[in-house]
Amino acid sequence: MRMRVLPKANDACWCGSGNKFKRCHKNSTNPVRQGRISPLRPVPDSIAKPMWADTGYNERWDEPHVKSPDVIERMRRTGKDAANTLAYLGTLVQPGVTTEEIDKACHERAIELNAYPSPLMYPGSVEPFPKSLCTSINEVICHGIPDDRPMEDGDVVNFDVTLYKEGVHGDTNATFFVGTVDEGSKRLTTVTRDCTMRGIEAAKPGNKLNDIGRAIQQYAEANGYGVVRDFVGHGIGEQFHTDLQICHYYHPRLDDVIEPGMTFTIEPMITMGQWRARMWADGWTAVTADGLRTAQFEHTILITDDGPEILTTPDDTSIHPFWAL
Ligand code: MF3
Ligand code: CO
Ligand code: CO
């Protein structure tokens, strides 16, 4: 057996990239691996469910991008419930807690709120999503499946909560620190939060959809980071994902004008290294191709005459600096 001696943080990485080890493969020496996934959790019959809940199948319909006042009112309430659930999950983060335990807490809180946890049984390319929450650790970009892996001191973990209540969805996520994390991960997380907020500020009526991605990409790349291309923000309302796509990088053809009454998510995934993604065999877990860390923050927003209104701010904004802006 050959021992590999790891370089020092500031030495050149062993992979030959020419980057410092700490900016390259330092974190991929302890990759996230699939753990054990527990059986499906039931949802009581009293809770109104989206189409996929019992079948793992979904059929999309044409939903207007501009919502009625009635849909908007319901989205304000469901968005608030999703945000409060996310903030609550954030208080449970500590080394040794499994993502499975966080999923259970999400599932139970959703039911207490009389809401359906939208990810549960949502159809995918291989199998329906088997849990009520997405939990994405370190190099996992998004759609990580909660399992029996204990969160470790130094991890960064994203929880992505979507609730369905009153016939509409509210979708929001945030990246949390497990114990003490390194400076590089802190900076990545702060820049990602700021990317999300800059994207939201660009979502003004009269601007174009691609002004959002332009603002995000400029700020991410100015900080030396990458913007994931394979996953985008989306129109949301009576459906979890409508046909409206919000790229987090500049896409010249996305030149539709942003109009009051539109509701969509902004949820950039920002990478320390390359933006390329790989998919695990489960058809859900997306990881960075280079194994470096990534972070994400997501809000559901409504476009008003005065500008963007965030629908997913929790009541207690002190739990994470993301909400204190
Ligand atoms: N909440 C994710 C989003 O922001 C979608 C998760 S789909 C799931 O669009 F099935 F993985 F839950
Ligand atoms: Co979303
Ligand atoms: Co989401």
Short mmCIF file of C-alpha atoms and ligand atoms in Angstrom, two decimals:
data_model
loop_
_atom_site.label_atom_id
_atom_site.label_comp_id
_atom_site.label_asym_id
_atom_site.label_seq_id
_atom_site.Cartn_x
_atom_site.Cartn_y
_atom_site.Cartn_z
CA MET A 1 0.00 0.00 0.00
CA ARG A 2 1.27 3.42 -0.94
CA MET A 3 0.81 6.26 1.51
CA ARG A 4 -0.14 9.60 0.03
CA VAL A 5 1.31 12.48 2.00
CA LEU A 6 -1.03 15.46 1.75
CA PRO A 7 0.48 18.84 0.83
CA LYS A 8 0.37 21.80 3.24
CA ALA A 9 -2.53 24.22 2.80
CA ASN A 10 -0.53 26.75 0.76
CA ASP A 11 1.45 24.21 -1.30
CA ALA A 12 0.47 23.34 -4.87
CA CYS A 13 -2.33 20.77 -5.00
CA TRP A 14 -1.39 17.18 -5.81
CA CYS A 15 -3.84 17.14 -8.72
CA GLY A 16 -1.63 19.39 -10.84
CA SER A 17 -4.17 22.22 -11.17
CA GLY A 18 -1.57 24.78 -10.16
CA ASN A 19 -3.89 26.02 -7.39
CA LYS A 20 -3.04 26.02 -3.72
CA PHE A 21 -4.09 22.80 -2.00
CA LYS A 22 -6.46 24.70 0.31
CA ARG A 23 -8.24 26.20 -2.72
CA CYS A 24 -8.35 22.87 -4.55
CA HIS A 25 -8.67 19.32 -3.23
CA LYS A 26 -8.29 19.95 0.52
CA ASN A 27 -11.96 19.29 1.16
CA SER A 28 -12.38 16.40 -1.23
CA THR A 29 -10.20 14.17 0.92
CA ASN A 30 -13.35 13.48 2.95
CA PRO A 31 -16.08 13.19 0.33
CA VAL A 32 -19.75 12.94 1.25
CA ARG A 33 -21.03 9.41 0.67
CA GLN A 34 -24.55 8.07 0.47
CA GLY A 35 -25.78 6.78 3.82
CA ARG A 36 -28.81 4.70 4.72
CA ILE A 37 -32.21 6.12 3.82
CA SER A 38 -35.06 5.34 6.22
CA PRO A 39 -38.57 4.24 5.11
CA LEU A 40 -41.13 6.72 3.79
CA ARG A 41 -42.91 8.85 6.40
CA PRO A 42 -46.69 8.98 6.10
CA VAL A 43 -48.70 12.22 5.79
CA PRO A 44 -52.19 12.28 7.37
CA ASP A 45 -55.20 12.21 5.05
CA SER A 46 -56.38 15.52 6.48
CA ILE A 47 -53.57 17.37 4.66
CA ALA A 48 -54.22 18.51 1.08
CA LYS A 49 -51.60 16.93 -1.17
CA PRO A 50 -50.11 17.75 -4.55
CA MET A 51 -50.62 15.26 -7.36
CA TRP A 52 -47.35 13.36 -6.83
CA ALA A 53 -47.90 12.54 -3.16
CA ASP A 54 -49.53 9.17 -3.74
CA THR A 55 -48.24 8.33 -7.20
CA GLY A 56 -44.73 9.78 -7.60
CA TYR A 57 -46.06 11.20 -10.85
CA ASN A 58 -46.75 14.80 -11.89
CA GLU A 59 -48.44 16.39 -14.86
CA ARG A 60 -47.71 20.05 -15.56
CA TRP A 61 -50.25 22.54 -16.84
CA ASP A 62 -49.99 26.08 -18.23
CA GLU A 63 -49.97 28.34 -15.23
CA PRO A 64 -49.87 32.10 -15.78
CA HIS A 65 -46.58 33.74 -14.78
CA VAL A 66 -48.55 36.71 -13.40
CA LYS A 67 -50.60 35.58 -10.41
CA SER A 68 -54.06 36.67 -9.24
CA PRO A 69 -54.33 38.67 -5.97
CA ASP A 70 -55.86 35.57 -4.38
CA VAL A 71 -52.94 33.30 -5.30
CA ILE A 72 -50.51 36.01 -4.11
CA GLU A 73 -52.19 36.22 -0.70
CA ARG A 74 -51.97 32.45 -0.28
CA MET A 75 -48.33 32.47 -1.41
CA ARG A 76 -47.47 35.07 1.24
CA ARG A 77 -48.81 32.75 3.94
CA THR A 78 -47.24 29.52 2.61
CA GLY A 79 -43.94 31.32 2.00
CA LYS A 80 -43.91 32.48 5.62
CA ASP A 81 -44.59 28.94 6.87
CA ALA A 82 -41.75 27.54 4.73
CA ALA A 83 -39.36 30.25 5.98
CA ASN A 84 -40.26 29.66 9.63
CA THR A 85 -39.73 25.93 9.13
CA LEU A 86 -36.30 26.54 7.59
CA ALA A 87 -35.31 28.87 10.44
CA TYR A 88 -36.40 26.25 12.97
CA LEU A 89 -34.32 23.55 11.22
CA GLY A 90 -31.35 25.91 11.39
CA THR A 91 -31.54 25.87 15.20
CA LEU A 92 -31.11 22.06 15.19
CA VAL A 93 -27.73 22.06 13.40
CA GLN A 94 -24.85 20.66 15.41
CA PRO A 95 -22.10 18.07 14.99
CA GLY A 96 -23.42 14.53 15.42
CA VAL A 97 -27.01 15.26 14.31
CA THR A 98 -27.99 13.28 11.19
CA THR A 99 -29.72 14.79 8.17
CA GLU A 100 -32.37 12.10 8.74
CA GLU A 101 -33.21 13.71 12.11
CA ILE A 102 -33.50 17.13 10.41
CA ASP A 103 -35.80 15.61 7.78
CA LYS A 104 -38.00 14.14 10.51
CA ALA A 105 -38.20 17.55 12.19
CA CYS A 106 -39.15 19.14 8.85
CA HIS A 107 -41.78 16.50 8.15
CA GLU A 108 -43.35 16.86 11.59
CA ARG A 109 -43.30 20.67 11.53
CA ALA A 110 -44.96 20.66 8.09
CA ILE A 111 -47.77 18.46 9.42
CA GLU A 112 -48.20 20.70 12.48
CA LEU A 113 -48.61 23.60 10.08
CA ASN A 114 -51.19 21.61 8.08
CA ALA A 115 -48.83 21.66 5.09
CA TYR A 116 -47.49 18.95 2.76
CA PRO A 117 -43.66 18.81 2.43
CA SER A 118 -43.43 19.27 -1.36
CA PRO A 119 -40.24 17.24 -2.02
CA LEU A 120 -41.80 14.03 -0.67
CA MET A 121 -42.45 11.70 -3.65
CA TYR A 122 -41.67 14.45 -6.18
CA PRO A 123 -40.84 12.70 -9.47
CA GLY A 124 -37.27 12.58 -10.73
CA SER A 125 -35.26 10.88 -13.47
CA VAL A 126 -34.63 7.65 -11.52
CA GLU A 127 -37.06 7.53 -8.58
CA PRO A 128 -39.31 9.93 -6.71
CA PHE A 129 -37.60 11.98 -3.99
CA PRO A 130 -37.99 9.80 -0.86
CA LYS A 131 -37.81 12.52 1.84
CA SER A 132 -39.49 15.75 2.95
CA LEU A 133 -36.40 17.98 2.75
CA CYS A 134 -33.26 18.33 0.65
CA THR A 135 -30.03 18.30 2.70
CA SER A 136 -26.84 19.12 0.80
CA ILE A 137 -23.48 18.92 2.55
CA ASN A 138 -20.11 20.40 1.43
CA GLU A 139 -19.57 19.44 -2.24
CA VAL A 140 -23.22 18.44 -2.69
CA ILE A 141 -24.70 21.21 -4.86
CA CYS A 142 -28.38 20.46 -4.26
CA HIS A 143 -31.08 17.76 -3.84
CA GLY A 144 -29.12 15.71 -1.29
CA ILE A 145 -31.28 12.98 0.26
CA PRO A 146 -31.39 12.96 4.08
CA ASP A 147 -29.73 9.85 5.52
CA ASP A 148 -27.98 8.51 8.62
CA ARG A 149 -24.74 10.48 8.09
CA PRO A 150 -24.02 12.58 11.19
CA MET A 151 -23.14 16.16 10.35
CA GLU A 152 -19.46 16.78 11.15
CA ASP A 153 -17.72 19.72 12.75
CA GLY A 154 -16.57 21.95 9.87
CA ASP A 155 -19.31 20.91 7.39
CA VAL A 156 -21.48 23.40 5.55
CA VAL A 157 -25.03 22.12 5.08
CA ASN A 158 -27.92 23.47 3.02
CA PHE A 159 -31.53 22.77 3.95
CA ASP A 160 -34.05 23.35 1.17
CA VAL A 161 -37.63 23.53 2.48
CA THR A 162 -40.67 23.59 0.24
CA LEU A 163 -44.19 23.48 1.69
CA TYR A 164 -47.54 23.10 -0.09
CA LYS A 165 -50.48 24.70 1.69
CA GLU A 166 -53.64 26.51 0.57
CA GLY A 167 -52.96 25.15 -2.91
CA VAL A 168 -49.60 26.92 -3.38
CA HIS A 169 -45.90 26.23 -2.77
CA GLY A 170 -43.30 28.23 -0.85
CA ASP A 171 -39.65 27.32 -1.55
CA THR A 172 -36.61 28.54 0.39
CA ASN A 173 -33.17 27.34 1.43
CA ALA A 174 -30.12 28.42 3.40
CA THR A 175 -26.60 27.17 4.10
CA PHE A 176 -25.64 26.63 7.75
CA PHE A 177 -22.31 26.02 9.51
CA VAL A 178 -21.82 22.82 11.50
CA GLY A 179 -19.64 23.73 14.48
CA THR A 180 -16.55 25.69 13.43
CA VAL A 181 -15.91 26.00 9.68
CA ASP A 182 -12.80 27.18 7.82
CA GLU A 183 -12.43 30.76 6.56
CA GLY A 184 -12.76 29.71 2.92
CA SER A 185 -16.16 28.11 3.53
CA LYS A 186 -17.29 31.17 5.48
CA ARG A 187 -16.32 33.46 2.63
CA LEU A 188 -18.03 31.19 0.07
CA THR A 189 -21.23 31.23 2.14
CA THR A 190 -21.23 35.02 2.61
CA VAL A 191 -20.61 35.67 -1.09
CA THR A 192 -23.38 33.20 -2.01
CA ARG A 193 -25.85 34.95 0.32
CA ASP A 194 -24.86 38.26 -1.29
CA CYS A 195 -25.28 36.75 -4.78
CA THR A 196 -28.85 35.79 -3.89
CA MET A 197 -29.61 39.27 -2.56
CA ARG A 198 -28.02 40.96 -5.60
CA GLY A 199 -30.07 38.73 -7.88
CA ILE A 200 -33.22 39.70 -5.98
CA GLU A 201 -32.38 43.42 -6.24
CA ALA A 202 -32.09 43.02 -10.02
CA ALA A 203 -35.62 41.55 -10.16
CA LYS A 204 -37.35 44.89 -10.74
CA PRO A 205 -40.30 45.38 -13.06
CA GLY A 206 -39.01 46.56 -16.43
CA ASN A 207 -35.70 44.76 -16.08
CA LYS A 208 -35.15 41.57 -18.05
CA LEU A 209 -34.98 38.09 -16.57
CA ASN A 210 -31.32 37.84 -17.58
CA ASP A 211 -30.44 40.93 -15.51
CA ILE A 212 -30.81 38.62 -12.49
CA GLY A 213 -28.21 36.13 -13.69
CA ARG A 214 -25.95 38.92 -14.89
CA ALA A 215 -25.84 40.45 -11.39
CA ILE A 216 -25.21 37.07 -9.75
CA GLN A 217 -22.51 35.92 -12.16
CA GLN A 218 -20.65 39.24 -12.04
CA TYR A 219 -20.43 39.19 -8.26
CA ALA A 220 -19.58 35.47 -7.98
CA GLU A 221 -16.82 35.62 -10.60
CA ALA A 222 -15.40 38.87 -9.19
CA ASN A 223 -14.90 36.84 -6.01
CA GLY A 224 -13.20 33.99 -7.85
CA TYR A 225 -16.15 31.59 -7.66
CA GLY A 226 -18.22 29.64 -10.19
CA VAL A 227 -21.98 29.67 -10.92
CA VAL A 228 -23.72 26.31 -11.37
CA ARG A 229 -25.47 26.07 -14.75
CA ASP A 230 -27.34 22.76 -14.43
CA PHE A 231 -29.92 23.98 -11.90
CA VAL A 232 -31.95 27.17 -12.18
CA GLY A 233 -34.54 29.21 -10.32
CA HIS A 234 -38.13 28.71 -11.40
CA GLY A 235 -41.63 30.08 -11.56
CA ILE A 236 -43.67 28.87 -8.59
CA GLY A 237 -47.28 29.12 -7.44
CA GLU A 238 -49.96 26.47 -7.67
CA GLN A 239 -47.15 24.35 -9.15
CA PHE A 240 -43.77 23.68 -7.51
CA HIS A 241 -41.94 24.37 -10.78
CA THR A 242 -43.54 26.18 -13.72
CA ASP A 243 -41.98 26.60 -17.16
CA LEU A 244 -40.43 29.95 -16.18
CA GLN A 245 -36.65 29.53 -15.79
CA ILE A 246 -34.35 31.87 -13.89
CA CYS A 247 -30.71 31.31 -14.85
CA HIS A 248 -28.15 32.41 -12.28
CA TYR A 249 -25.63 33.29 -15.00
CA TYR A 250 -26.06 35.70 -17.90
CA HIS A 251 -28.14 34.09 -20.64
CA PRO A 252 -28.61 36.47 -23.61
CA ARG A 253 -31.82 34.83 -24.86
CA LEU A 254 -33.63 35.13 -21.53
CA ASP A 255 -34.78 38.63 -22.40
CA ASP A 256 -38.41 38.46 -21.19
CA VAL A 257 -39.39 41.56 -19.27
CA ILE A 258 -40.01 41.16 -15.52
CA GLU A 259 -43.63 42.09 -14.72
CA PRO A 260 -45.53 42.89 -11.52
CA GLY A 261 -47.43 39.84 -10.27
CA MET A 262 -44.74 37.34 -11.28
CA THR A 263 -43.60 34.89 -8.61
CA PHE A 264 -40.39 32.92 -8.92
CA THR A 265 -37.40 31.68 -6.97
CA ILE A 266 -33.83 32.94 -7.02
CA GLU A 267 -31.48 30.24 -5.72
CA PRO A 268 -27.90 30.51 -6.99
CA MET A 269 -25.50 27.64 -6.31
CA ILE A 270 -21.97 29.07 -6.07
CA THR A 271 -18.82 26.93 -6.21
CA MET A 272 -15.30 27.41 -4.83
CA GLY A 273 -13.87 25.81 -7.95
CA GLN A 274 -15.40 24.74 -11.24
CA TRP A 275 -19.17 24.99 -11.77
CA ARG A 276 -19.47 21.57 -13.44
CA ALA A 277 -21.78 19.10 -11.73
CA ARG A 278 -22.01 15.33 -11.53
CA MET A 279 -25.04 13.30 -10.54
CA TRP A 280 -25.02 10.34 -8.20
CA ALA A 281 -26.70 7.13 -9.34
CA ASP A 282 -29.73 7.99 -7.17
CA GLY A 283 -30.69 10.53 -9.84
CA TRP A 284 -30.94 13.33 -7.24
CA THR A 285 -27.68 14.12 -5.46
CA ALA A 286 -25.71 16.64 -7.53
CA VAL A 287 -22.07 17.17 -6.55
CA THR A 288 -19.34 19.43 -7.89
CA ALA A 289 -17.20 17.60 -10.45
CA ASP A 290 -13.99 18.78 -8.72
CA GLY A 291 -15.19 17.86 -5.22
CA LEU A 292 -14.86 21.42 -3.92
CA ARG A 293 -17.48 23.01 -1.73
CA THR A 294 -20.56 24.85 -2.86
CA ALA A 295 -23.22 26.95 -1.12
CA GLN A 296 -26.78 28.11 -1.90
CA PHE A 297 -29.48 30.47 -0.63
CA GLU A 298 -33.02 30.57 -2.02
CA HIS A 299 -36.00 32.88 -1.70
CA THR A 300 -39.42 32.83 -3.31
CA ILE A 301 -40.15 36.37 -4.48
CA LEU A 302 -43.11 38.36 -5.81
CA ILE A 303 -42.57 41.21 -8.27
CA THR A 304 -44.51 44.30 -7.19
CA ASP A 305 -44.76 47.74 -8.82
CA ASP A 306 -42.17 48.92 -6.30
CA GLY A 307 -39.74 46.03 -6.82
CA PRO A 308 -39.17 42.52 -5.47
CA GLU A 309 -41.03 41.40 -2.34
CA ILE A 310 -39.43 38.43 -0.55
CA LEU A 311 -42.14 35.94 0.43
CA THR A 312 -39.83 33.66 2.46
CA THR A 313 -38.53 35.82 5.31
CA PRO A 314 -39.06 34.07 8.67
CA ASP A 315 -40.56 35.86 11.69
CA ASP A 316 -37.32 35.42 13.65
CA THR A 317 -34.54 36.74 11.43
CA SER A 318 -31.86 36.47 14.13
CA ILE A 319 -31.16 32.77 13.46
CA HIS A 320 -29.05 33.37 10.34
CA PRO A 321 -27.44 36.54 8.91
CA PHE A 322 -29.12 35.62 5.58
CA TRP A 323 -32.39 37.04 6.88
CA ALA A 324 -30.96 40.06 8.67
CA LEU A 325 -30.42 42.05 5.47
N1 MF3 B 1 -36.59 22.84 -3.62
C1 MF3 B 1 -35.88 22.54 -4.82
C2 MF3 B 1 -35.89 23.79 -5.65
O1 MF3 B 1 -35.46 24.79 -5.14
C3 MF3 B 1 -36.47 21.41 -5.58
C4 MF3 B 1 -36.34 20.12 -4.87
S1 MF3 B 1 -37.09 18.90 -5.79
C5 MF3 B 1 -36.94 17.58 -4.76
O2 MF3 B 1 -36.34 23.87 -6.75
F1 MF3 B 1 -37.69 16.67 -5.23
F2 MF3 B 1 -35.69 17.25 -4.69
F3 MF3 B 1 -37.32 17.93 -3.58
CO CO B 2 -36.60 26.28 -5.91
CO CO B 3 -35.83 24.88 -3.06
#
